[in-house]
Coordinates of N, CA and C in Angstrom, one line a residue:
X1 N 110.1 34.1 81.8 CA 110.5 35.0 82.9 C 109.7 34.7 84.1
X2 N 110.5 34.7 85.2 CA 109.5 34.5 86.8 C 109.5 36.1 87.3
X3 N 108.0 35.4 87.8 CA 107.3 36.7 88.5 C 108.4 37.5 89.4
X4 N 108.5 38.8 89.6 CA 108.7 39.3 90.9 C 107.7 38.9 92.0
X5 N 108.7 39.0 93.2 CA 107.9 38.3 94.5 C 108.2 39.8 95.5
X6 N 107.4 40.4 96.0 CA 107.2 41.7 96.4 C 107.4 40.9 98.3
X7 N 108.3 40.9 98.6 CA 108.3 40.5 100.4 C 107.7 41.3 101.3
X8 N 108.3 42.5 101.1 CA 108.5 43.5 101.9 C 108.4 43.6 103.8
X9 N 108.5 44.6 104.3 CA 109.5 44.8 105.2 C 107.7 44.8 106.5
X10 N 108.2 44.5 107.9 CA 107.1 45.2 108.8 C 107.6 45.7 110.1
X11 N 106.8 46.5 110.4 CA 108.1 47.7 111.5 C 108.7 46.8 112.2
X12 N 110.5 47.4 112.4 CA 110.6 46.4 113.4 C 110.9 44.5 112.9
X13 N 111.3 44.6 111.7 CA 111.2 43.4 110.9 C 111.5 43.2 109.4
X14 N 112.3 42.6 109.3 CA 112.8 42.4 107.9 C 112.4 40.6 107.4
X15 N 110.7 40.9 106.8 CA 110.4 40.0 106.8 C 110.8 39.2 105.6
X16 N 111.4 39.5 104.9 CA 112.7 39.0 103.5 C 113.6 38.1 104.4
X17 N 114.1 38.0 105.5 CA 115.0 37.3 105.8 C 114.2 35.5 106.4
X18 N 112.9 35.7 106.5 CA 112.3 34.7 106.4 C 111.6 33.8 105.2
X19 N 111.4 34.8 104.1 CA 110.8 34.4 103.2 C 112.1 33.7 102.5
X20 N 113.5 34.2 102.2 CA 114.8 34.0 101.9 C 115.1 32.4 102.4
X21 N 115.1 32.4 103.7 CA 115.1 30.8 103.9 C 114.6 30.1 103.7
X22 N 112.9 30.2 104.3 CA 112.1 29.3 103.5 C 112.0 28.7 102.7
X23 N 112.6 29.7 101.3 CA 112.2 29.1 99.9 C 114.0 28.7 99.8
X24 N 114.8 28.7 100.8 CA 116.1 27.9 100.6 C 116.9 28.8 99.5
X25 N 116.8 30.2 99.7 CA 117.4 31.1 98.4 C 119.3 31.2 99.0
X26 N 119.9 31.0 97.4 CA 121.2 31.1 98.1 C 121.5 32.6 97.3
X27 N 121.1 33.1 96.5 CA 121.9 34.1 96.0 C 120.5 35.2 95.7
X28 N 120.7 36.1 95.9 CA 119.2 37.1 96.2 C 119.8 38.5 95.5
X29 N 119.4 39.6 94.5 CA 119.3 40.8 94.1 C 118.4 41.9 94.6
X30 N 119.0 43.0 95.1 CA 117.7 44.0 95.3 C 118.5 45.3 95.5
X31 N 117.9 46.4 95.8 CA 118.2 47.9 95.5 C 118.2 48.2 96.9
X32 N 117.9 48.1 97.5 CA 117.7 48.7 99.2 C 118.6 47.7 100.3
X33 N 119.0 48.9 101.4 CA 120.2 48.1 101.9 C 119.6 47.0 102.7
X34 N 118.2 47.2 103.1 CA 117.2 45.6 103.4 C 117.1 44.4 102.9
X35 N 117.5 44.6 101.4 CA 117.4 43.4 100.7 C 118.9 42.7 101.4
X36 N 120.5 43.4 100.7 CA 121.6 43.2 101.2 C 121.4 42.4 102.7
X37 N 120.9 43.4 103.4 CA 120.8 42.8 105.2 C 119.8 41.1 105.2
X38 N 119.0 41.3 104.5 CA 117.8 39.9 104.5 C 119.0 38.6 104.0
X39 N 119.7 39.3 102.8 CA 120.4 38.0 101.9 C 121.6 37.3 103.1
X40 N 122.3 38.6 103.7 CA 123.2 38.0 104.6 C 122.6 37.5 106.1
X41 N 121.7 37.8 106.4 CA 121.4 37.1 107.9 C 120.9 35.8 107.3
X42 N 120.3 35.7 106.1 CA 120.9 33.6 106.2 C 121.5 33.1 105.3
X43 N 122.3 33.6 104.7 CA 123.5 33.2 104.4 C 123.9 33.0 103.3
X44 N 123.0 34.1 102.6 CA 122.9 33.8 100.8 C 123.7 34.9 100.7
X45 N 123.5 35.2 99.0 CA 124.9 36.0 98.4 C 124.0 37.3 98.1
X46 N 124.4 38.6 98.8 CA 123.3 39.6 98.2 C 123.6 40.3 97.2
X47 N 123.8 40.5 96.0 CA 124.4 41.6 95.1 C 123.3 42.7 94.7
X48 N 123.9 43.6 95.0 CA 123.1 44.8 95.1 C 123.4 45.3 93.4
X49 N 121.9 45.7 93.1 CA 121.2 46.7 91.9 C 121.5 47.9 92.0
X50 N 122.0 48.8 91.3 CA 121.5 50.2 91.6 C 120.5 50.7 91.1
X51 N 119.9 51.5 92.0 CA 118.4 52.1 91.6 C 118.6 53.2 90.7
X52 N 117.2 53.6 90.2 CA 117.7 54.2 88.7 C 117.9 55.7 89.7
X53 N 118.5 56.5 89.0 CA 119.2 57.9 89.8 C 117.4 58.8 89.9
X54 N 116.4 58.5 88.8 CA 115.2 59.2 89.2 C 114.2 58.3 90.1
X55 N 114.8 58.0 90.7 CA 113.9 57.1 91.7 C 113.2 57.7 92.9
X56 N 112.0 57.6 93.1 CA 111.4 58.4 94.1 C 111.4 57.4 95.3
X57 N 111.8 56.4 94.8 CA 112.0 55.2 96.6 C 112.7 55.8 97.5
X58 N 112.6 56.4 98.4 CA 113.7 56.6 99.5 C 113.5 55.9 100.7
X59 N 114.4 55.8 101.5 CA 115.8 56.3 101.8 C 116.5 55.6 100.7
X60 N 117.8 56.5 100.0 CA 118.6 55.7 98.8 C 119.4 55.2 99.8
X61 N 119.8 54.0 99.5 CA 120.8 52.6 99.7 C 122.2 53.7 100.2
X62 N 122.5 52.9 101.1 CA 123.8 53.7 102.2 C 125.4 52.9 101.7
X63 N 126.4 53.4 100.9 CA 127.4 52.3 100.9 C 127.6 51.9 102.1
X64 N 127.9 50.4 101.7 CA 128.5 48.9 102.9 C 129.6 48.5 102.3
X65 N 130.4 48.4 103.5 CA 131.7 47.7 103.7 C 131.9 46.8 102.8
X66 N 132.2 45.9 101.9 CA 131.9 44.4 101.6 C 133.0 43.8 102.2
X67 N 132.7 42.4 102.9 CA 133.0 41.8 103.6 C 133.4 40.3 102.8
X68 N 134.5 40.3 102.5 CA 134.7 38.6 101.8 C 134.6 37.4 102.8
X69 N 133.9 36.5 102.3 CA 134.2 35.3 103.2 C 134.4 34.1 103.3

C-alpha cells in the first residue's frame, strides 16, 4: 500500500495543483471540492470520494457540474 501524501492548501493557493504536475499525476482522488479543482487545472481526471456523513472536515464538498471532455 502507498503512503498518503497530505498536500494541502495555502491562503490564496491551491498548492495540490503544483504538487499534481510535478509528480506528472494524470488521475487524482479526494473529498474536497480543492482536490476536484487541483486535478482539473492540470489536466488530470479528478473523481471525487464522498466523505463519511460524520465528518467534522468542513466546508462539505459543494455539487459540480461534470463536464465531459
Amino acid at each position: 500500500m502507498n503512503p498518503v501524501i497530505f498536500a494541502g492548501d495555502k491562503p490564496g493557493q491551491n498548492t495540490k495543483s503544483q504538487w499534481l504536475q510535478d509528480k506528472n499525476i494524470r488521475i487524482f482522488y479526494g473529498d474536497s471540492d480543492n482536490d476536484i479543482t487541483a486535478a482539473r487545472d492540470v489536466g488530470a481526471r479528478g473523481i471525487r470520494i464522498l466523505r463519511a456523513s460524520n465528518s467534522t472536515y468542513k466546508p462539505l464538498p459543494q455539487r459540480v457540474r461534470l463536464v465531459k471532455r
